[in-house]
């Protein structure tokens, strides 16, 4: 038969081992949670990095196609008046692209001038509205009686292709489909427009 001291020692040992086991189990659980959280954090960071890379590459890829001297990026857009309009429709002819929006004050100032140049100088022109709905664009076009074709770049894909950082932007494409001029900002008078379009209009 065990003595009281031996019984006490055995009980103490059992309790100590049990507590130690519980402590080890808790520590292991904590480590597992931390490791799981660390893994999730690394995984999330990887997903974010991949998303950023894809966005950067998606936006950067078209930018190499819009430099002066390069072939103008092709496109096909819906027209405000119905049907579709493609850059290839102007193959063998020079054409001016003007990127604009109704909320852009410099655009509002220059579009009537471009409209006059379109009617007077025989300039082929496409006014590409960036990101607006048809109702808004139609009200604007009717108000200013714009005569040139209006193309709708709702998803702003063509804007990205032509590296449009701000509005308005006017680009000139020659008969061979080469982008020969870029003008960022407002065209303030007819002489500026004729100088920009010289060589592709009747005003030589």
Coordinates of N, CA and C in Angstrom, one line a residue:
X1 N 0.9 -1.2 0.0 CA 0.0 0.0 0.0 C 0.9 1.2 0.0
X2 N 0.5 2.2 -0.9 CA 1.3 3.4 -1.0 C 1.2 4.3 0.3
X3 N 2.3 5.0 0.6 CA 2.2 5.9 1.7 C 1.5 7.2 1.3
X4 N 1.1 8.0 2.2 CA 0.4 9.3 1.8 C 1.3 10.1 0.9
X5 N 2.6 10.2 1.2 CA 3.5 11.0 0.4 C 3.6 10.5 -1.0
X6 N 3.6 9.1 -1.1 CA 3.7 8.6 -2.5 C 2.4 8.8 -3.3
X7 N 1.3 8.7 -2.6 CA 0.0 9.0 -3.3 C -0.1 10.4 -3.7
X8 N 0.3 11.3 -2.8 CA 0.3 12.8 -3.2 C 1.2 13.0 -4.4
X9 N 2.4 12.4 -4.4 CA 3.4 12.6 -5.5 C 2.8 12.1 -6.8
X10 N 2.1 10.9 -6.7 CA 1.5 10.4 -8.0 C 0.4 11.3 -8.5
X11 N -0.4 11.8 -7.6 CA -1.5 12.7 -8.0 C -0.9 14.0 -8.6
X12 N 0.1 14.5 -7.9 CA 0.7 15.8 -8.4 C 1.3 15.6 -9.8
X13 N 2.0 14.4 -9.9 CA 2.6 14.1 -11.2 C 1.5 14.0 -12.3
X14 N 0.4 13.3 -12.0 CA -0.6 13.2 -13.0 C -1.2 14.5 -13.4
X15 N -1.5 15.4 -12.4 CA -2.0 16.7 -12.7 C -1.1 17.5 -13.5
X16 N 0.2 17.4 -13.1 CA 1.2 18.2 -13.8 C 1.3 17.8 -15.3
X17 N 1.3 16.5 -15.5 CA 1.4 16.0 -16.9 C 0.2 16.4 -17.7
X18 N -1.0 16.3 -17.1 CA -2.2 16.7 -17.7 C -2.2 18.2 -18.1
X19 N -1.8 19.0 -17.2 CA -1.7 20.5 -17.4 C -0.7 20.7 -18.6
X20 N 0.4 20.0 -18.5 CA 1.5 20.2 -19.5 C 0.9 19.8 -20.9
X21 N 0.2 18.7 -20.9 CA -0.4 18.3 -22.2 C -1.4 19.3 -22.7
X22 N -2.2 19.8 -21.8 CA -3.2 20.9 -22.2 C -2.5 22.1 -22.8
X23 N -1.4 22.5 -22.1 CA -0.6 23.6 -22.5 C 0.0 23.4 -23.9
X24 N 0.6 22.2 -24.0 CA 1.2 21.9 -25.3 C 0.1 21.9 -26.4
X25 N -1.1 21.4 -26.1 CA -2.1 21.3 -27.1 C -2.6 22.7 -27.5
X26 N -2.7 23.6 -26.5 CA -3.1 25.0 -26.8 C -2.0 25.7 -27.6
X27 N -0.8 25.5 -27.3 CA 0.3 26.1 -28.0 C 0.3 25.7 -29.5
X28 N 0.1 24.4 -29.7 CA 0.1 23.8 -31.0 C -1.1 24.4 -31.8
X29 N -2.3 24.5 -31.1 CA -3.4 25.1 -31.8 C -3.1 26.5 -32.2
X30 N -2.5 27.3 -31.3 CA -2.2 28.7 -31.6 C -1.2 28.8 -32.8
X31 N -0.2 27.9 -32.8 CA 0.7 27.9 -33.9 C 0.0 27.6 -35.2
X32 N -0.9 26.6 -35.1 CA -1.6 26.2 -36.4 C -2.4 27.4 -36.9
X33 N -3.1 28.1 -36.0 CA -3.9 29.3 -36.4 C -3.0 30.4 -37.0
X34 N -1.9 30.6 -36.3 CA -0.9 31.6 -36.8 C -0.4 31.2 -38.2
X35 N 0.0 29.9 -38.3 CA 0.5 29.5 -39.6 C -0.6 29.6 -40.7
X36 N -1.8 29.3 -40.3 CA -2.9 29.3 -41.3 C -3.1 30.8 -41.7
X37 N -3.1 31.7 -40.7 CA -3.3 33.1 -41.0 C -2.2 33.6 -41.9
X38 N -1.0 33.2 -41.6 CA 0.2 33.6 -42.4 C 0.1 33.2 -43.8
X39 N -0.4 31.9 -43.9 CA -0.5 31.4 -45.3 C -1.6 32.2 -46.1
X40 N -2.7 32.5 -45.4 CA -3.8 33.2 -46.0 C -3.3 34.6 -46.4
X41 N -2.5 35.2 -45.5 CA -2.0 36.6 -45.8 C -1.1 36.5 -47.0
X42 N -0.2 35.5 -47.1 CA 0.7 35.4 -48.2 C -0.1 35.1 -49.5
X43 N -1.1 34.2 -49.4 CA -2.0 33.9 -50.5 C -2.7 35.2 -51.0
X44 N -3.3 35.9 -50.1 CA -4.0 37.2 -50.5 C -3.0 38.1 -51.1
X45 N -1.8 38.3 -50.6 CA -0.8 39.2 -51.2 C -0.5 38.8 -52.6
X46 N -0.4 37.5 -52.8 CA -0.1 36.9 -54.1 C -1.2 37.2 -55.1
X47 N -2.4 37.0 -54.7 CA -3.6 37.3 -55.5 C -3.6 38.8 -55.9
X48 N -3.4 39.7 -54.9 CA -3.4 41.1 -55.2 C -2.3 41.5 -56.2
X49 N -1.1 40.9 -55.9 CA 0.0 41.2 -56.8 C -0.3 40.8 -58.2
X50 N -0.9 39.6 -58.4 CA -1.2 39.1 -59.7 C -2.3 40.0 -60.4
X51 N -3.3 40.4 -59.6 CA -4.3 41.3 -60.2 C -3.7 42.6 -60.6
X52 N -2.8 43.2 -59.8 CA -2.1 44.4 -60.2 C -1.3 44.2 -61.5
X53 N -0.6 43.1 -61.6 CA 0.2 42.8 -62.8 C -0.7 42.7 -64.0
X54 N -1.8 42.0 -63.9 CA -2.7 41.8 -65.0 C -3.2 43.2 -65.5
X55 N -3.7 44.0 -64.5 CA -4.2 45.4 -64.9 C -3.2 46.2 -65.6
X56 N -1.9 46.2 -65.0 CA -0.9 47.0 -65.6 C -0.5 46.5 -67.0
X57 N -0.5 45.2 -67.2 CA -0.2 44.7 -68.5 C -1.3 45.0 -69.5
X58 N -2.5 44.9 -69.0 CA -3.7 45.1 -69.9 C -3.7 46.5 -70.4
X59 N -3.4 47.5 -69.4 CA -3.4 48.9 -69.8 C -2.1 49.3 -70.6
X60 N -1.0 48.6 -70.3 CA 0.2 49.0 -70.9 C 0.4 48.5 -72.3
X61 N -0.2 47.3 -72.6 CA -0.1 46.7 -73.9 C -0.5 47.6 -75.1
X62 N -1.7 48.2 -75.0 CA -2.1 49.0 -76.1 C -1.3 50.3 -76.3
X63 N -0.6 50.7 -75.2 CA 0.0 52.0 -75.2 C 1.2 52.0 -76.2
X64 N 1.8 50.9 -76.5 CA 2.9 50.9 -77.4 C 2.4 51.0 -78.9
X65 N 1.1 51.0 -79.1 CA 0.6 51.0 -80.5 C 0.2 52.4 -80.9
X66 N 0.3 53.4 -80.1 CA -0.3 54.7 -80.4 C 0.7 55.9 -80.5
X67 N 1.9 55.6 -80.7 CA 2.9 56.6 -80.8 C 2.9 57.2 -82.2
X68 N 3.3 58.5 -82.3 CA 3.3 59.1 -83.7 C 4.3 58.4 -84.5
X69 N 3.9 58.1 -85.7 CA 4.8 57.3 -86.6 C 4.4 55.8 -86.7
X70 N 3.6 55.3 -85.8 CA 3.2 53.9 -85.8 C 1.9 53.8 -86.5
X71 N 1.5 52.6 -86.9 CA 0.2 52.3 -87.5 C -0.8 52.6 -86.4
X72 N -1.9 53.3 -86.8 CA -3.0 53.6 -85.9 C -3.7 52.4 -85.5
X73 N -4.0 52.2 -84.2 CA -4.7 51.0 -83.7 C -6.1 50.9 -84.4
X74 N -6.4 49.8 -84.9 CA -7.8 49.6 -85.5 C -8.8 49.5 -84.4
X75 N -10.0 49.9 -84.8 CA -11.2 49.8 -83.9 C -12.5 49.7 -84.6
X76 N -13.5 49.3 -83.9 CA -14.9 49.4 -84.5 C -15.8 49.7 -83.3
X77 N -16.6 50.8 -83.5 CA -17.5 51.3 -82.4 C -18.9 51.5 -83.0
X78 N -19.8 51.5 -82.1 CA -21.2 51.8 -82.4 C -21.3 53.3 -82.7
X79 N -22.1 53.7 -83.7 CA -22.3 55.1 -84.0 C -23.6 55.6 -83.2
X80 N -23.6 56.8 -82.9 CA -24.7 57.4 -82.2 C -25.9 57.3 -83.2
X81 N -25.7 57.5 -84.4 CA -26.8 57.5 -85.4 C -27.2 56.1 -85.8
X82 N -26.6 55.1 -85.3 CA -26.9 53.7 -85.6 C -25.8 53.1 -86.5
X83 N -25.8 51.8 -86.4 CA -24.7 51.1 -87.2 C -23.4 51.2 -86.5
X84 N -22.4 50.7 -87.2 CA -21.0 50.7 -86.6 C -20.1 51.5 -87.5
X85 N -19.0 51.9 -86.9 CA -18.0 52.7 -87.6 C -16.6 52.1 -87.3
X86 N -15.9 51.8 -88.3 CA -14.5 51.2 -88.1 C -13.5 52.2 -88.7
X87 N -12.3 52.1 -88.2 CA -11.2 52.9 -88.7 C -10.9 52.4 -90.2
X88 N -11.1 51.2 -90.4 CA -10.8 50.6 -91.8 C -11.8 51.2 -92.8
X89 N -12.9 51.8 -92.4 CA -13.8 52.5 -93.3 C -13.1 53.6 -94.0
X90 N -12.0 54.1 -93.4 CA -11.3 55.3 -94.0 C -10.0 54.9 -94.6
X91 N -9.9 53.6 -94.9 CA -8.6 53.2 -95.5 C -8.4 53.9 -96.9
X92 N -7.2 54.4 -97.0 CA -6.8 55.1 -98.2 C -7.2 56.6 -98.2
X93 N -7.7 57.0 -97.0 CA -8.1 58.4 -96.8 C -7.5 58.9 -95.5
X94 N -7.2 60.1 -95.3 CA -6.8 60.6 -94.0 C -8.0 60.8 -93.2
X95 N -7.9 60.7 -91.9 CA -9.0 60.9 -90.9 C -8.5 61.5 -89.6
X96 N -9.4 62.3 -89.0 CA -9.1 62.9 -87.7 C -9.9 62.3 -86.7
X97 N -9.3 61.9 -85.6 CA -10.1 61.4 -84.4 C -10.0 62.4 -83.3
X98 N -11.2 62.7 -82.8 CA -11.3 63.6 -81.7 C -11.9 62.9 -80.5
X99 N -11.2 62.8 -79.4 CA -11.7 62.2 -78.2 C -12.3 63.3 -77.3
X100 N -13.6 63.1 -76.8 CA -14.2 64.2 -76.1 C -15.3 63.6 -75.2
X101 N -15.8 64.5 -74.3 CA -17.0 64.2 -73.5 C -17.7 65.5 -73.2
X102 N -19.0 65.4 -72.9 CA -19.9 66.6 -72.8 C -19.5 67.4 -71.5
X103 N -18.9 66.7 -70.5 CA -18.6 67.4 -69.3 C -17.3 68.2 -69.4
X104 N -16.6 68.0 -70.5 CA -15.2 68.6 -70.6 C -15.4 69.9 -71.3
X105 N -15.1 71.0 -70.5 CA -15.3 72.4 -71.0 C -14.4 72.7 -72.3
X106 N -13.1 72.3 -72.3 CA -12.3 72.5 -73.5 C -12.9 71.8 -74.7
X107 N -13.5 70.6 -74.5 CA -14.2 69.9 -75.6 C -15.4 70.7 -76.1
X108 N -16.2 71.2 -75.2 CA -17.3 72.0 -75.6 C -16.9 73.2 -76.4
X109 N -15.8 73.8 -76.0 CA -15.3 75.0 -76.8 C -14.8 74.7 -78.2
X110 N -14.1 73.5 -78.3 CA -13.5 73.2 -79.6 C -14.4 72.5 -80.6
X111 N -15.4 71.7 -80.1 CA -16.2 70.9 -81.0 C -16.9 71.8 -82.1
X112 N -17.5 72.9 -81.7 CA -18.1 73.7 -82.8 C -17.1 74.2 -83.9
X113 N -15.8 74.4 -83.5 CA -14.8 74.8 -84.4 C -14.5 73.6 -85.3
X114 N -14.3 72.4 -84.7 CA -14.1 71.2 -85.5 C -15.2 70.9 -86.5
X115 N -16.4 71.3 -86.0 CA -17.6 71.1 -86.9 C -17.5 72.0 -88.1
X116 N -17.1 73.2 -87.9 CA -17.0 74.1 -89.0 C -15.9 73.6 -90.0
X117 N -14.8 73.2 -89.4 CA -13.7 72.7 -90.2 C -14.1 71.5 -91.0
X118 N -14.9 70.6 -90.4 CA -15.4 69.4 -91.1 C -16.3 69.8 -92.3
X119 N -17.1 70.8 -92.1 CA -18.0 71.2 -93.2 C -17.2 72.1 -94.3
X120 N -16.3 72.9 -93.9 CA -15.6 73.8 -94.8 C -14.4 73.2 -95.5
X121 N -13.7 72.4 -94.9 CA -12.4 71.9 -95.4 C -12.4 70.5 -95.9
X122 N -13.5 69.8 -95.9 CA -13.5 68.5 -96.4 C -12.7 67.5 -95.6
X123 N -12.7 67.7 -94.3 CA -11.9 66.8 -93.4 C -12.8 65.6 -93.0
X124 N -12.3 64.4 -93.2 CA -12.9 63.2 -92.6 C -12.6 63.2 -91.1
X125 N -13.7 63.1 -90.3 CA -13.5 63.2 -88.9 C -14.4 62.2 -88.2
X126 N -13.9 61.6 -87.1 CA -14.7 60.8 -86.1 C -14.6 61.5 -84.8
X127 N -15.7 61.9 -84.2 CA -15.7 62.4 -82.8 C -16.0 61.2 -81.9
X128 N -15.1 60.8 -81.1 CA -15.2 59.6 -80.3 C -15.6 60.0 -78.8
X129 N -16.8 59.8 -78.5 CA -17.2 60.1 -77.1 C -16.7 59.1 -76.2
X130 N -16.2 59.5 -75.0 CA -15.6 58.6 -74.1 C -16.5 58.4 -72.9
X131 N -17.1 57.2 -72.7 CA -17.7 56.8 -71.5 C -19.1 57.3 -71.2
X132 N -19.7 58.0 -72.1 CA -21.1 58.5 -71.8 C -22.2 57.7 -72.4
X133 N -23.4 57.9 -71.9 CA -24.5 57.2 -72.5 C -25.1 57.9 -73.7
X134 N -25.9 57.2 -74.5 CA -26.4 57.7 -75.7 C -27.3 58.9 -75.5
X135 N -28.1 58.9 -74.5 CA -29.0 60.0 -74.3 C -28.3 61.3 -74.0
X136 N -27.2 61.3 -73.2 CA -26.4 62.4 -72.9 C -25.7 63.0 -74.1
X137 N -25.2 62.0 -74.9 CA -24.4 62.4 -76.1 C -25.4 63.0 -77.1
X138 N -26.6 62.4 -77.3 CA -27.5 62.9 -78.3 C -28.0 64.3 -78.0
X139 N -28.2 64.6 -76.7 CA -28.6 66.0 -76.3 C -27.5 67.0 -76.7
X140 N -26.3 66.6 -76.4 CA -25.2 67.5 -76.7 C -25.0 67.7 -78.2
X141 N -25.1 66.6 -79.0 CA -24.9 66.7 -80.4 C -26.0 67.5 -81.0
X142 N -27.2 67.3 -80.6 CA -28.4 68.1 -81.1 C -28.2 69.6 -80.8
X143 N -27.8 69.9 -79.6 CA -27.6 71.2 -79.1 C -26.6 72.0 -80.0
X144 N -25.5 71.4 -80.3 CA -24.5 72.0 -81.1 C -24.5 71.7 -82.6
X145 N -25.5 70.9 -83.0 CA -25.7 70.6 -84.4 C -24.4 70.0 -85.0
X146 N -23.8 69.1 -84.4 CA -22.6 68.5 -84.9 C -22.9 67.6 -86.1
X147 N -22.2 67.8 -87.1 CA -22.4 67.1 -88.4 C -21.6 65.8 -88.6
X148 N -20.4 65.8 -88.0 CA -19.5 64.6 -88.2 C -20.0 63.4 -87.4
X149 N -19.5 62.2 -87.9 CA -19.9 61.0 -87.2 C -19.5 61.0 -85.7
X150 N -20.4 60.5 -84.9 CA -20.1 60.3 -83.4 C -20.0 58.8 -83.1
X151 N -18.9 58.4 -82.6 CA -18.7 57.0 -82.2 C -18.7 57.0 -80.7
X152 N -19.2 55.9 -80.2 CA -19.5 55.7 -78.7 C -18.4 54.7 -78.1
X153 N -17.5 55.3 -77.4 CA -16.5 54.4 -76.7 C -16.9 54.2 -75.3
X154 N -18.0 53.5 -75.1 CA -18.6 53.4 -73.7 C -17.6 52.7 -72.8
X155 N -16.9 51.7 -73.2 CA -16.0 50.9 -72.4 C -14.6 51.5 -72.3
X156 N -14.4 52.6 -73.1 CA -13.1 53.3 -73.1 C -12.0 52.4 -73.6
X157 N -12.3 51.4 -74.4 CA -11.2 50.6 -75.0 C -10.3 51.4 -76.0
X158 N -11.0 52.1 -76.8 CA -10.2 52.9 -77.8 C -9.4 54.0 -77.1
X159 N -10.0 54.6 -76.1 CA -9.3 55.6 -75.3 C -8.0 55.0 -74.8
X160 N -8.0 53.8 -74.3 CA -6.8 53.1 -73.8 C -5.8 52.8 -75.0
X161 N -6.4 52.4 -76.1 CA -5.5 52.1 -77.3 C -4.7 53.3 -77.7
X162 N -5.4 54.5 -77.6 CA -4.7 55.7 -78.1 C -4.0 56.5 -77.0
X163 N -3.9 55.9 -75.8 CA -3.2 56.5 -74.7 C -3.8 57.9 -74.4
X164 N -5.1 58.0 -74.3 CA -5.7 59.2 -74.0 C -5.6 59.5 -72.5
X165 N -4.7 60.4 -72.1 CA -4.6 60.7 -70.7 C -5.6 61.8 -70.2
X166 N -6.0 62.6 -71.1 CA -6.9 63.7 -70.8 C -7.7 64.1 -72.0
X167 N -8.8 64.8 -71.8 CA -9.6 65.3 -72.9 C -9.6 66.8 -73.0
X168 N -9.7 67.3 -74.2 CA -9.8 66.5 -75.5 C -8.4 66.1 -76.0
X169 N -8.4 65.1 -76.9 CA -7.2 64.7 -77.6 C -7.6 64.6 -79.1
X170 N -6.8 65.1 -80.0 CA -7.1 65.0 -81.4 C -5.9 64.3 -82.0
X171 N -6.1 63.3 -82.8 CA -5.0 62.6 -83.5 C -5.4 62.6 -85.0
X172 N -4.3 62.7 -85.8 CA -4.4 62.7 -87.3 C -3.8 61.4 -87.8
X173 N -4.6 60.8 -88.7 CA -4.1 59.5 -89.3 C -4.1 59.7 -90.8
X174 N -3.0 59.4 -91.5 CA -2.8 59.7 -92.9 C -3.4 58.5 -93.7
X175 N -3.3 58.7 -95.1 CA -3.9 57.7 -96.0 C -3.4 56.3 -95.9
X176 N -2.2 56.2 -95.3 CA -1.6 54.8 -95.1 C -1.9 54.2 -93.8
X177 N -2.8 54.9 -93.0 CA -3.2 54.4 -91.7 C -2.1 54.7 -90.6
X178 N -1.2 55.6 -90.9 CA -0.2 55.9 -89.9 C -0.6 57.1 -89.0
X179 N -0.4 57.0 -87.8 CA -0.7 58.1 -86.9 C 0.4 59.2 -87.0
X180 N 0.1 60.3 -87.5 CA 1.1 61.3 -87.8 C 1.1 62.5 -86.9
X181 N 0.0 62.8 -86.2 CA 0.0 63.9 -85.3 C -0.9 63.6 -84.1
X182 N -0.5 64.2 -83.0 CA -1.3 64.2 -81.7 C -1.3 65.6 -81.2
X183 N -2.5 66.0 -80.8 CA -2.7 67.3 -80.1 C -3.5 67.1 -78.9
X184 N -2.8 67.3 -77.7 CA -3.5 67.2 -76.4 C -4.0 68.5 -76.0
X185 N -5.2 68.6 -75.6 CA -5.8 69.9 -75.2 C -6.7 70.5 -76.2
X186 N -7.2 71.7 -75.9 CA -8.1 72.4 -76.7 C -7.5 73.0 -78.0
X187 N -8.2 72.9 -79.1 CA -7.9 73.6 -80.3 C -8.7 74.9 -80.3
X188 N -8.0 76.0 -80.3 CA -8.7 77.3 -79.9 C -9.2 78.1 -81.1
X189 N -8.6 77.8 -82.3 CA -9.1 78.6 -83.5 C -8.9 77.7 -84.8
X190 N -9.5 78.2 -85.8 CA -9.6 77.5 -87.1 C -8.2 77.3 -87.6
X191 N -7.3 78.3 -87.5 CA -5.9 78.1 -88.0 C -5.2 77.0 -87.4
X192 N -5.4 76.8 -86.1 CA -4.8 75.6 -85.4 C -5.3 74.3 -86.0
X193 N -6.6 74.2 -86.3 CA -7.2 73.0 -86.9 C -6.6 72.8 -88.3
X194 N -6.6 73.8 -89.1 CA -6.1 73.7 -90.5 C -4.6 73.3 -90.5
X195 N -3.8 73.9 -89.5 CA -2.4 73.5 -89.4 C -2.2 72.0 -89.0
X196 N -3.1 71.6 -88.1 CA -3.0 70.2 -87.7 C -3.4 69.2 -88.7
X197 N -4.4 69.6 -89.5 CA -4.9 68.6 -90.5 C -4.4 68.9 -91.9
X198 N -3.4 69.7 -92.1 CA -2.8 70.0 -93.4 C -2.3 68.7 -94.0
X199 N -2.6 68.5 -95.2 CA -2.2 67.3 -95.9 C -3.2 66.2 -96.0
X200 N -4.3 66.3 -95.2 CA -5.4 65.3 -95.3 C -6.7 66.0 -95.6
X201 N -6.7 67.4 -95.6 CA -7.9 68.1 -95.9 C -7.8 68.9 -97.2
X202 N -8.9 69.5 -97.6 CA -8.9 70.3 -98.9 C -8.1 71.6 -98.7
X203 N -7.8 72.0 -97.4 CA -7.0 73.2 -97.1 C -5.5 72.8 -97.0
X204 N -4.9 72.7 -98.2 CA -3.5 72.2 -98.3 C -2.5 73.4 -97.9

